[in-house]
PDB file of C-alpha atoms and ligand atoms in Angstrom:
ATOM      1  CA  MET A  12      -6.013 -11.082  16.517  1.00 80.00           C
ATOM      2  CA  ASN A  13      -7.586  -8.145  14.567  1.00 90.00           C
ATOM      3  CA  VAL A  14      -5.886  -6.737  11.205  1.00 96.00           C
ATOM      4  CA  LYS A  15      -4.538  -3.212  12.214  1.00 98.00           C
ATOM      5  CA  HIS A  16      -2.526  -2.741   8.983  1.00 98.00           C
ATOM      6  CA  LEU A  17      -3.361  -4.795   5.723  1.00 98.00           C
ATOM      7  CA  ALA A  18      -1.011  -4.145   2.999  1.00 99.00           C
ATOM      8  CA  ILE A  19      -1.575  -5.465  -0.641  1.00 99.00           C
ATOM      9  CA  ILE A  20       0.396  -5.592  -3.864  1.00 98.00           C
ATOM     10  CA  MET A  21      -2.120  -5.170  -6.639  1.00 98.00           C
ATOM     11  CA  ASP A  22      -0.629  -7.356  -9.533  1.00 98.00           C
ATOM     12  CA  GLY A  23      -1.937  -9.018 -12.652  1.00 98.00           C
ATOM     13  CA  ASN A  24      -3.881  -5.954 -14.317  1.00 98.00           C
ATOM     14  CA  GLY A  25      -1.855  -6.412 -17.358  1.00 96.00           C
ATOM     15  CA  ARG A  26      -2.393 -10.128 -17.555  1.00 97.00           C
ATOM     16  CA  TRP A  27      -6.140  -9.842 -16.764  1.00 98.00           C
ATOM     17  CA  ALA A  28      -6.478  -7.324 -19.809  1.00 98.00           C
ATOM     18  CA  LYS A  29      -4.500  -9.551 -22.128  1.00 97.00           C
ATOM     19  CA  ALA A  30      -6.563 -12.742 -21.241  1.00 97.00           C
ATOM     20  CA  ARG A  31      -9.520 -10.643 -22.634  1.00 98.00           C
ATOM     21  CA  GLY A  32      -7.982  -9.104 -25.901  1.00 98.00           C
ATOM     22  CA  LYS A  33      -7.658  -5.524 -24.150  1.00 98.00           C
ATOM     23  CA  VAL A  34      -4.939  -3.308 -23.757  1.00 97.00           C
ATOM     24  CA  ARG A  35      -3.014  -3.148 -20.528  1.00 96.00           C
ATOM     25  CA  THR A  36      -4.453   0.157 -19.632  1.00 96.00           C
ATOM     26  CA  GLU A  37      -7.855  -1.320 -19.423  1.00 98.00           C
ATOM     27  CA  GLY A  38      -6.623  -3.756 -16.730  1.00 98.00           C
ATOM     28  CA  HIS A  39      -5.336  -0.330 -14.990  1.00 98.00           C
ATOM     29  CA  PHE A  40      -8.661   1.134 -15.397  1.00 98.00           C
ATOM     30  CA  LYS A  41     -10.653  -1.672 -13.944  1.00 98.00           C
ATOM     31  CA  GLY A  42      -7.934  -1.857 -11.317  1.00 98.00           C
ATOM     32  CA  VAL A  43      -9.131   1.337  -9.948  1.00 98.00           C
ATOM     33  CA  GLU A  44     -12.674   0.476  -9.377  1.00 98.00           C
ATOM     34  CA  VAL A  45     -11.376  -2.596  -7.332  1.00 98.00           C
ATOM     35  CA  VAL A  46      -9.109  -0.253  -5.091  1.00 98.00           C
ATOM     36  CA  ARG A  47     -12.074   1.756  -4.283  1.00 98.00           C
ATOM     37  CA  ASP A  48     -14.251  -1.701  -3.343  1.00 98.00           C
ATOM     38  CA  ALA A  49     -11.160  -3.023  -1.444  1.00 98.00           C
ATOM     39  CA  ALA A  50     -10.906   0.131   0.514  1.00 98.00           C
ATOM     40  CA  ILE A  51     -14.553   0.113   1.456  1.00 98.00           C
ATOM     41  CA  ALA A  52     -14.304  -3.537   2.287  1.00 98.00           C
ATOM     42  CA  ALA A  53     -11.606  -3.326   4.437  1.00 98.00           C
ATOM     43  CA  ASN A  54     -12.888  -0.220   6.265  1.00 98.00           C
ATOM     44  CA  ASP A  55     -16.327  -2.101   6.858  1.00 97.00           C
ATOM     45  CA  LEU A  56     -14.134  -5.080   8.120  1.00 97.00           C
ATOM     46  CA  GLY A  57     -12.398  -2.489  10.880  1.00 97.00           C
ATOM     47  CA  VAL A  58      -8.938  -2.325   9.261  1.00 98.00           C
ATOM     48  CA  GLU A  59      -7.158   0.968  10.517  1.00 98.00           C
ATOM     49  CA  VAL A  60      -4.668   1.165   7.786  1.00 99.00           C
ATOM     50  CA  LEU A  61      -4.737  -0.228   4.218  1.00 99.00           C
ATOM     51  CA  THR A  62      -1.563   0.050   2.341  1.00 99.00           C
ATOM     52  CA  LEU A  63      -1.706  -0.312  -1.454  1.00 99.00           C
ATOM     53  CA  TYR A  64       1.250  -0.547  -3.554  1.00 98.00           C
ATOM     54  CA  ALA A  65       0.264   1.805  -6.524  1.00 98.00           C
ATOM     55  CA  PHE A  66       3.509   2.551  -7.998  1.00 98.00           C
ATOM     56  CA  SER A  67       6.989   1.009  -7.443  1.00 97.00           C
ATOM     57  CA  THR A  68      10.243   2.975  -8.151  1.00 97.00           C
ATOM     58  CA  GLU A  69      10.917   0.197 -10.630  1.00 96.00           C
ATOM     59  CA  ASN A  70       7.579   1.357 -12.707  1.00 97.00           C
ATOM     60  CA  TRP A  71       9.306   4.011 -14.114  1.00 98.00           C
ATOM     61  CA  LYS A  72      10.800   1.470 -16.511  1.00 98.00           C
ATOM     62  CA  ARG A  73       7.705   0.714 -18.189  1.00 97.00           C
ATOM     63  CA  SER A  74       6.748   2.481 -21.486  1.00 97.00           C
ATOM     64  CA  ALA A  75       6.112   6.365 -21.605  1.00 97.00           C
ATOM     65  CA  ASP A  76       2.736   5.657 -22.571  1.00 97.00           C
ATOM     66  CA  GLU A  77       1.733   3.300 -19.692  1.00 97.00           C
ATOM     67  CA  VAL A  78       3.521   5.531 -17.047  1.00 98.00           C
ATOM     68  CA  GLY A  79       1.482   8.478 -18.239  1.00 98.00           C
ATOM     69  CA  TYR A  80      -1.511   6.571 -17.860  1.00 98.00           C
ATOM     70  CA  LEU A  81      -1.048   5.319 -14.495  1.00 98.00           C
ATOM     71  CA  MET A  82      -0.308   9.002 -13.542  1.00 98.00           C
ATOM     72  CA  LYS A  83      -3.660   9.898 -14.512  1.00 98.00           C
ATOM     73  CA  LEU A  84      -5.386   7.173 -12.343  1.00 98.00           C
ATOM     74  CA  PRO A  85      -5.271   9.371  -8.800  1.00 98.00           C
ATOM     75  CA  ALA A  86      -7.076  11.877 -10.424  1.00 98.00           C
ATOM     76  CA  LEU A  87      -9.564   9.524 -11.868  1.00 98.00           C
ATOM     77  CA  PHE A  88      -9.952   7.573  -8.636  1.00 98.00           C
ATOM     78  CA  PHE A  89     -10.442  10.846  -6.686  1.00 98.00           C
ATOM     79  CA  ASN A  90     -13.106  12.311  -8.887  1.00 98.00           C
ATOM     80  CA  ARG A  91     -15.231   9.137  -8.519  1.00 98.00           C
ATOM     81  CA  PHE A  92     -14.592   8.111  -5.118  1.00 98.00           C
ATOM     82  CA  LEU A  93     -13.412  11.084  -2.833  1.00 98.00           C
ATOM     83  CA  LYS A  94     -17.115  12.178  -1.577  1.00 98.00           C
ATOM     84  CA  GLU A  95     -17.933   8.423  -0.594  1.00 98.00           C
ATOM     85  CA  LEU A  96     -14.153   8.149   1.100  1.00 98.00           C
ATOM     86  CA  MET A  97     -15.061  11.407   2.997  1.00 98.00           C
ATOM     87  CA  GLU A  98     -18.356   9.940   4.212  1.00 98.00           C
ATOM     88  CA  LYS A  99     -16.682   6.954   5.376  1.00 98.00           C
ATOM     89  CA  ASN A 100     -14.285   9.276   7.438  1.00 98.00           C
ATOM     90  CA  ILE A 101     -11.368   7.673   5.601  1.00 98.00           C
ATOM     91  CA  ARG A 102      -7.870   9.622   5.466  1.00 98.00           C
ATOM     92  CA  ILE A 103      -5.725   9.624   2.562  1.00 99.00           C
ATOM     93  CA  ALA A 104      -1.955   9.044   3.111  1.00 98.00           C
ATOM     94  CA  MET A 105       1.156   8.473   0.894  1.00 98.00           C
ATOM     95  CA  THR A 106       4.303   6.330   1.324  1.00 98.00           C
ATOM     96  CA  GLY A 107       7.196   7.166  -1.055  1.00 98.00           C
ATOM     97  CA  GLU A 108       9.354   9.934  -2.845  1.00 98.00           C
ATOM     98  CA  MET A 109       6.823  12.370  -3.930  1.00 96.00           C
ATOM     99  CA  ASP A 110       9.417  14.799  -5.588  1.00 95.00           C
ATOM    100  CA  GLN A 111       9.898  12.717  -8.753  1.00 96.00           C
ATOM    101  CA  ILE A 112       6.021  12.333  -9.361  1.00 98.00           C
ATOM    102  CA  PRO A 113       4.781  14.695 -12.152  1.00 98.00           C
ATOM    103  CA  ALA A 114       3.529  17.992 -10.768  1.00 98.00           C
ATOM    104  CA  ASP A 115      -0.183  17.620 -11.853  1.00 98.00           C
ATOM    105  CA  THR A 116      -0.414  14.258 -10.283  1.00 98.00           C
ATOM    106  CA  ALA A 117       1.591  15.376  -7.108  1.00 98.00           C
ATOM    107  CA  LYS A 118      -0.933  18.416  -6.708  1.00 98.00           C
ATOM    108  CA  VAL A 119      -4.041  15.889  -6.857  1.00 98.00           C
ATOM    109  CA  LEU A 120      -2.459  13.857  -4.200  1.00 98.00           C
ATOM    110  CA  THR A 121      -1.814  16.564  -1.671  1.00 98.00           C
ATOM    111  CA  SER A 122      -5.216  17.909  -2.243  1.00 98.00           C
ATOM    112  CA  ALA A 123      -6.821  14.918  -1.564  1.00 98.00           C
ATOM    113  CA  ILE A 124      -4.388  14.359   1.771  1.00 98.00           C
ATOM    114  CA  GLU A 125      -5.214  17.920   2.767  1.00 98.00           C
ATOM    115  CA  GLU A 126      -8.885  17.449   2.221  1.00 98.00           C
ATOM    116  CA  THR A 127      -9.223  14.287   4.405  1.00 98.00           C
ATOM    117  CA  LYS A 128      -6.696  15.083   6.962  1.00 98.00           C
ATOM    118  CA  ASN A 129      -9.175  15.594   9.802  1.00 98.00           C
ATOM    119  CA  ASN A 130     -10.826  12.075   9.138  1.00 98.00           C
ATOM    120  CA  THR A 131     -10.427   9.929  11.829  1.00 97.00           C
ATOM    121  CA  GLY A 132     -11.382   6.625  10.425  1.00 97.00           C
ATOM    122  CA  MET A 133      -9.161   4.096   8.117  1.00 98.00           C
ATOM    123  CA  VAL A 134      -6.467   5.389   6.646  1.00 99.00           C
ATOM    124  CA  LEU A 135      -5.885   4.644   3.038  1.00 99.00           C
ATOM    125  CA  ASN A 136      -2.377   4.782   2.363  1.00 99.00           C
ATOM    126  CA  PHE A 137      -0.884   4.680  -1.353  1.00 98.00           C
ATOM    127  CA  ALA A 138       2.705   3.908  -1.864  1.00 98.00           C
ATOM    128  CA  MET A 139       3.694   5.789  -4.725  1.00 98.00           C
ATOM    129  CA  ASN A 140       7.117   5.688  -6.151  1.00 98.00           C
ATOM    130  CA  TYR A 141       8.123   3.604  -3.330  1.00 98.00           C
ATOM    131  CA  GLY A 142      10.982   1.031  -2.910  1.00 98.00           C
ATOM    132  CA  SER A 143      11.527  -0.522   0.647  1.00 98.00           C
ATOM    133  CA  GLN A 144      15.387  -0.973   0.238  1.00 98.00           C
ATOM    134  CA  ARG A 145      15.714   2.639  -0.625  1.00 98.00           C
ATOM    135  CA  GLU A 146      13.566   3.607   2.116  1.00 98.00           C
ATOM    136  CA  ILE A 147      15.685   1.600   4.509  1.00 98.00           C
ATOM    137  CA  VAL A 148      18.770   3.436   3.232  1.00 98.00           C
ATOM    138  CA  LEU A 149      17.093   6.691   3.774  1.00 98.00           C
ATOM    139  CA  ALA A 150      16.090   5.764   7.218  1.00 98.00           C
ATOM    140  CA  ALA A 151      19.849   4.632   8.047  1.00 98.00           C
ATOM    141  CA  ARG A 152      21.225   8.048   6.572  1.00 98.00           C
ATOM    142  CA  LYS A 153      18.840   9.846   9.060  1.00 98.00           C
ATOM    143  CA  TYR A 154      19.900   8.121  11.957  1.00 98.00           C
ATOM    144  CA  ALA A 155      23.620   8.528  10.907  1.00 98.00           C
ATOM    145  CA  GLU A 156      23.121  12.191  10.514  1.00 98.00           C
ATOM    146  CA  GLU A 157      21.542  12.189  14.202  1.00 98.00           C
ATOM    147  CA  VAL A 158      24.503  10.705  15.562  1.00 98.00           C
ATOM    148  CA  LEU A 159      27.029  13.026  13.609  1.00 98.00           C
ATOM    149  CA  SER A 160      25.175  15.962  14.588  1.00 98.00           C
ATOM    150  CA  GLY A 161      25.526  14.415  18.268  1.00 98.00           C
ATOM    151  CA  LYS A 162      21.552  14.477  18.667  1.00 97.00           C
ATOM    152  CA  ARG A 163      21.994  10.954  19.805  1.00 97.00           C
ATOM    153  CA  ALA A 164      24.095   8.395  20.759  1.00 98.00           C
ATOM    154  CA  ASN A 165      25.300   5.179  18.396  1.00 98.00           C
ATOM    155  CA  ASP A 166      22.935   3.206  20.450  1.00 98.00           C
ATOM    156  CA  LEU A 167      20.040   2.343  18.162  1.00 98.00           C
ATOM    157  CA  GLU A 168      17.897  -0.710  18.791  1.00 98.00           C
ATOM    158  CA  VAL A 169      15.425  -2.807  16.661  1.00 98.00           C
ATOM    159  CA  ASP A 170      12.344  -1.511  18.077  1.00 97.00           C
ATOM    160  CA  GLN A 171      13.316   1.937  17.490  1.00 98.00           C
ATOM    161  CA  PHE A 172      14.340   1.687  13.801  1.00 98.00           C
ATOM    162  CA  ASP A 173      11.015   2.112  12.427  1.00 98.00           C
ATOM    163  CA  GLN A 174      10.715   5.528  13.827  1.00 98.00           C
ATOM    164  CA  TYR A 175      13.158   6.360  10.442  1.00 98.00           C
ATOM    165  CA  LEU A 176      11.090   4.780   7.940  1.00 98.00           C
ATOM    166  CA  MET A 177       8.386   6.436   5.899  1.00 98.00           C
ATOM    167  CA  THR A 178       5.526   4.392   7.502  1.00 98.00           C
ATOM    168  CA  SER A 179       6.638   5.718  11.100  1.00 98.00           C
ATOM    169  CA  GLU A 180       3.108   6.862  12.054  1.00 98.00           C
ATOM    170  CA  PHE A 181       1.480   3.456  11.107  1.00 98.00           C
ATOM    171  CA  PRO A 182       1.640   0.259  13.005  1.00 98.00           C
ATOM    172  CA  PRO A 183       3.721  -2.956  11.623  1.00 98.00           C
ATOM    173  CA  VAL A 184       1.714  -4.895   8.766  1.00 98.00           C
ATOM    174  CA  ASP A 185      -0.343  -7.787   9.970  1.00 98.00           C
ATOM    175  CA  LEU A 186      -1.408  -9.075   6.774  1.00 98.00           C
ATOM    176  CA  MET A 187       0.060  -8.623   3.328  1.00 98.00           C
ATOM    177  CA  ILE A 188      -1.808 -10.201   0.261  1.00 98.00           C
ATOM    178  CA  ARG A 189      -0.515 -10.262  -3.056  1.00 98.00           C
ATOM    179  CA  THR A 190      -2.968 -10.795  -5.993  1.00 98.00           C
ATOM    180  CA  SER A 191      -2.078 -12.596  -9.413  1.00 98.00           C
ATOM    181  CA  GLY A 192      -0.046 -15.790  -7.984  1.00 95.00           C
ATOM    182  CA  GLU A 193       3.573 -14.651  -7.995  1.00 97.00           C
ATOM    183  CA  CYS A 194       5.401 -15.404  -4.707  1.00 98.00           C
ATOM    184  CA  ARG A 195       7.614 -12.297  -4.326  1.00 98.00           C
ATOM    185  CA  LEU A 196       7.692  -9.017  -2.293  1.00 98.00           C
ATOM    186  CA  SER A 197       9.119  -7.056  -4.806  1.00 98.00           C
ATOM    187  CA  ASN A 198      10.737  -4.490  -2.467  1.00 98.00           C
ATOM    188  CA  PHE A 199       7.388  -3.766  -0.713  1.00 98.00           C
ATOM    189  CA  LEU A 200       7.645  -3.107   3.055  1.00 98.00           C
ATOM    190  CA  LEU A 201      10.508  -5.256   3.812  1.00 98.00           C
ATOM    191  CA  TRP A 202      11.004  -4.114   7.381  1.00 98.00           C
ATOM    192  CA  GLN A 203       7.213  -3.841   8.325  1.00 98.00           C
ATOM    193  CA  LEU A 204       6.521  -7.320   7.058  1.00 98.00           C
ATOM    194  CA  ALA A 205       9.051  -9.143   9.441  1.00 98.00           C
ATOM    195  CA  TYR A 206       6.081 -10.747  11.248  1.00 96.00           C
ATOM    196  CA  ALA A 207       3.265 -10.341   8.838  1.00 97.00           C
ATOM    197  CA  GLU A 208       1.271 -13.146   7.577  1.00 96.00           C
ATOM    198  CA  LEU A 209       1.641 -13.373   3.667  1.00 97.00           C
ATOM    199  CA  GLU A 210      -0.953 -14.442   1.422  1.00 97.00           C
ATOM    200  CA  PHE A 211      -0.408 -15.250  -2.518  1.00 97.00           C
ATOM    201  CA  ILE A 212      -3.742 -15.551  -4.117  1.00 97.00           C
ATOM    202  CA  ASP A 213      -4.365 -16.703  -7.620  1.00 97.00           C
ATOM    203  CA  LEU A 214      -6.903 -13.951  -8.871  1.00 98.00           C
ATOM    204  CA  PRO A 215      -5.561 -11.108 -10.882  1.00 98.00           C
ATOM    205  CA  TRP A 216      -6.231  -7.756  -9.292  1.00 98.00           C
ATOM    206  CA  PRO A 217      -9.349  -6.767 -11.487  1.00 98.00           C
ATOM    207  CA  GLU A 218     -11.218  -9.971 -10.069  1.00 98.00           C
ATOM    208  CA  PHE A 219     -10.413  -9.445  -6.546  1.00 98.00           C
ATOM    209  CA  THR A 220     -13.644  -8.526  -4.409  1.00 98.00           C
ATOM    210  CA  ALA A 221     -14.855  -7.422  -1.128  1.00 98.00           C
ATOM    211  CA  GLU A 222     -15.824 -11.220  -0.505  1.00 98.00           C
ATOM    212  CA  THR A 223     -12.364 -12.387  -1.474  1.00 98.00           C
ATOM    213  CA  LEU A 224     -11.017 -10.042   1.293  1.00 98.00           C
ATOM    214  CA  LYS A 225     -13.337 -11.047   3.911  1.00 97.00           C
ATOM    215  CA  GLU A 226     -12.715 -14.686   3.466  1.00 97.00           C
ATOM    216  CA  ARG A 227      -8.701 -13.911   3.670  1.00 96.00           C
ATOM    217  CA  MET A 228      -9.180 -11.842   6.677  1.00 95.00           C
ATOM    218  CA  GLU A 229     -11.194 -14.285   8.583  1.00 94.00           C
ATOM    219  CA  GLN A 230      -8.780 -17.021   7.797  1.00 92.00           C
ATOM    220  CA  PHE A 231      -6.096 -14.659   9.296  1.00 94.00           C
ATOM    221  CA  LYS A 232      -8.183 -13.998  12.298  1.00 91.00           C
ATOM    222  CA  LYS A 233      -7.947 -17.943  12.893  1.00 89.00           C
ATOM    223  CA  ARG A 234      -4.523 -18.565  12.504  1.00 85.00           C
ATOM    224  CA  ASP A 235      -2.114 -18.330  15.406  1.00 66.00           C
ATOM    225  CA  ARG A 236       0.399 -15.723  15.283  1.00 66.00           C
ATOM    226  CA  ARG A 237       3.301 -16.544  17.556  1.00 67.00           C
ATOM    227  CA  PHE A 238       6.088 -13.898  16.943  1.00 70.00           C
ATOM    228  CA  GLY A 239       8.730 -16.593  17.353  1.00 71.00           C
ATOM    229  CA  GLY A 240       7.424 -17.246  20.967  1.00 72.00           C
ATOM    230  CA  VAL A 241       5.048 -19.805  22.531  1.00 69.00           C
ATOM    231  CA  LYS A 242       1.370 -19.049  22.864  1.00 57.00           C
ATOM    232  CA  GLY A 243       0.325 -18.718  26.658  1.00 48.00           C
TER     233      GLY A 243
HETATM  234  C1  V0D Z 307      -2.756   0.513 -11.556  1.00 82.32           C
HETATM  235  C2  V0D Z 307      -4.089  -1.570  -9.834  1.00 82.32           C
HETATM  236  C3  V0D Z 307      -5.521   3.803  -7.746  1.00 82.32           C
HETATM  237  C4  V0D Z 307      -2.542  -1.266  -9.690  1.00 82.32           C
HETATM  238  C5  V0D Z 307      -5.172  -0.489  -9.274  1.00 82.32           C
HETATM  239  C6  V0D Z 307      -0.057   6.024 -10.161  1.00 82.32           C
HETATM  240  C7  V0D Z 307      -1.883  -0.343 -11.028  1.00 82.32           C
HETATM  241  C8  V0D Z 307      -5.083   0.826 -10.388  1.00 82.32           C
HETATM  242  C9  V0D Z 307      -4.318   4.711  -7.442  1.00 82.32           C
HETATM  243  C10 V0D Z 307      -4.083   6.049  -6.863  1.00 82.32           C
HETATM  244  C11 V0D Z 307      -3.297   2.383 -10.068  1.00 82.32           C
HETATM  245  C12 V0D Z 307      -2.974   6.032  -6.292  1.00 82.32           C
HETATM  246  C13 V0D Z 307      -2.798   7.398  -5.533  1.00 82.32           C
HETATM  247  C14 V0D Z 307      -4.143   7.859  -4.898  1.00 82.32           C
HETATM  248  C15 V0D Z 307      -5.330   7.568  -5.329  1.00 82.32           C
HETATM  249  C16 V0D Z 307      -5.598   6.603  -6.178  1.00 82.32           C
HETATM  250  C17 V0D Z 307      -3.545   4.295  -8.412  1.00 82.32           C
HETATM  251  C18 V0D Z 307      -1.659   3.925  -9.701  1.00 82.32           C
HETATM  252  C19 V0D Z 307      -2.194   2.952 -10.255  1.00 82.32           C
HETATM  253  C20 V0D Z 307      -0.355   4.546 -10.080  1.00 82.32           C
HETATM  254  F1  V0D Z 307      -3.747   8.981  -4.041  1.00 82.32           F
HETATM  255  N1  V0D Z 307      -5.507   2.952  -8.520  1.00 82.32           N
HETATM  256  N2  V0D Z 307      -4.089   3.237  -8.872  1.00 82.32           N
HETATM  257  N3  V0D Z 307      -2.125   4.734  -8.615  1.00 82.32           N
HETATM  258  N4  V0D Z 307      -3.622   1.219 -10.732  1.00 82.32           N
END
């Protein structure tokens, strides 16, 4: 079984920095480089969609200084790596509510999406200002709207619900990796992870490498995914 959609929770930047006597933002800075390495590695391994949890709806609760720093990272990332992503035919996408992102950051994001929109290789999808419970509630509202307006009957089936989610253009997640040891989903892609394999690894995100990813993907391919049925 190949990994079509890989999702990653990039945790442990602050912890990594603290252990080295550095400030949290230095962990985030190092983390940006690792995003590039992970994207190139995933692309080389034949992944179709890589979704990275960059900024959750809960992350607004961090200090204004830290949030301000984080919001500069997309520009830093594209200044350093957009050329290379273009060469690799990678397309940038976003999942989340963009209207609350600061205007200058939002501009950087939309222009990267625009510049890469005709690329046909891997999709590098950043979950930004994203929370899965809210995504599901918004989907329910959208569906209710269609029923109320008479556009469709009240006959929704499980396999149709993903059409209303923010990730409707992507296949379900095959493999979800969370770094830095915590065994939680933290409101990330709850619907989309229904049948995914979950891997929690001890390394903090700044220490994640292409080699780690390759290992985990190979492990995944060896395992048996049965979808609750019996393998034929
Ligand atoms: C900090 C570890 C890349 C996680 C990685 C705004 C936390 C480094 C991006 C990025 C962050 C986002 C969108 C985009 C291009 C790049 C990023 C944030 C944090 C939060 F279009 N790294 N990165 N965004 N960190």
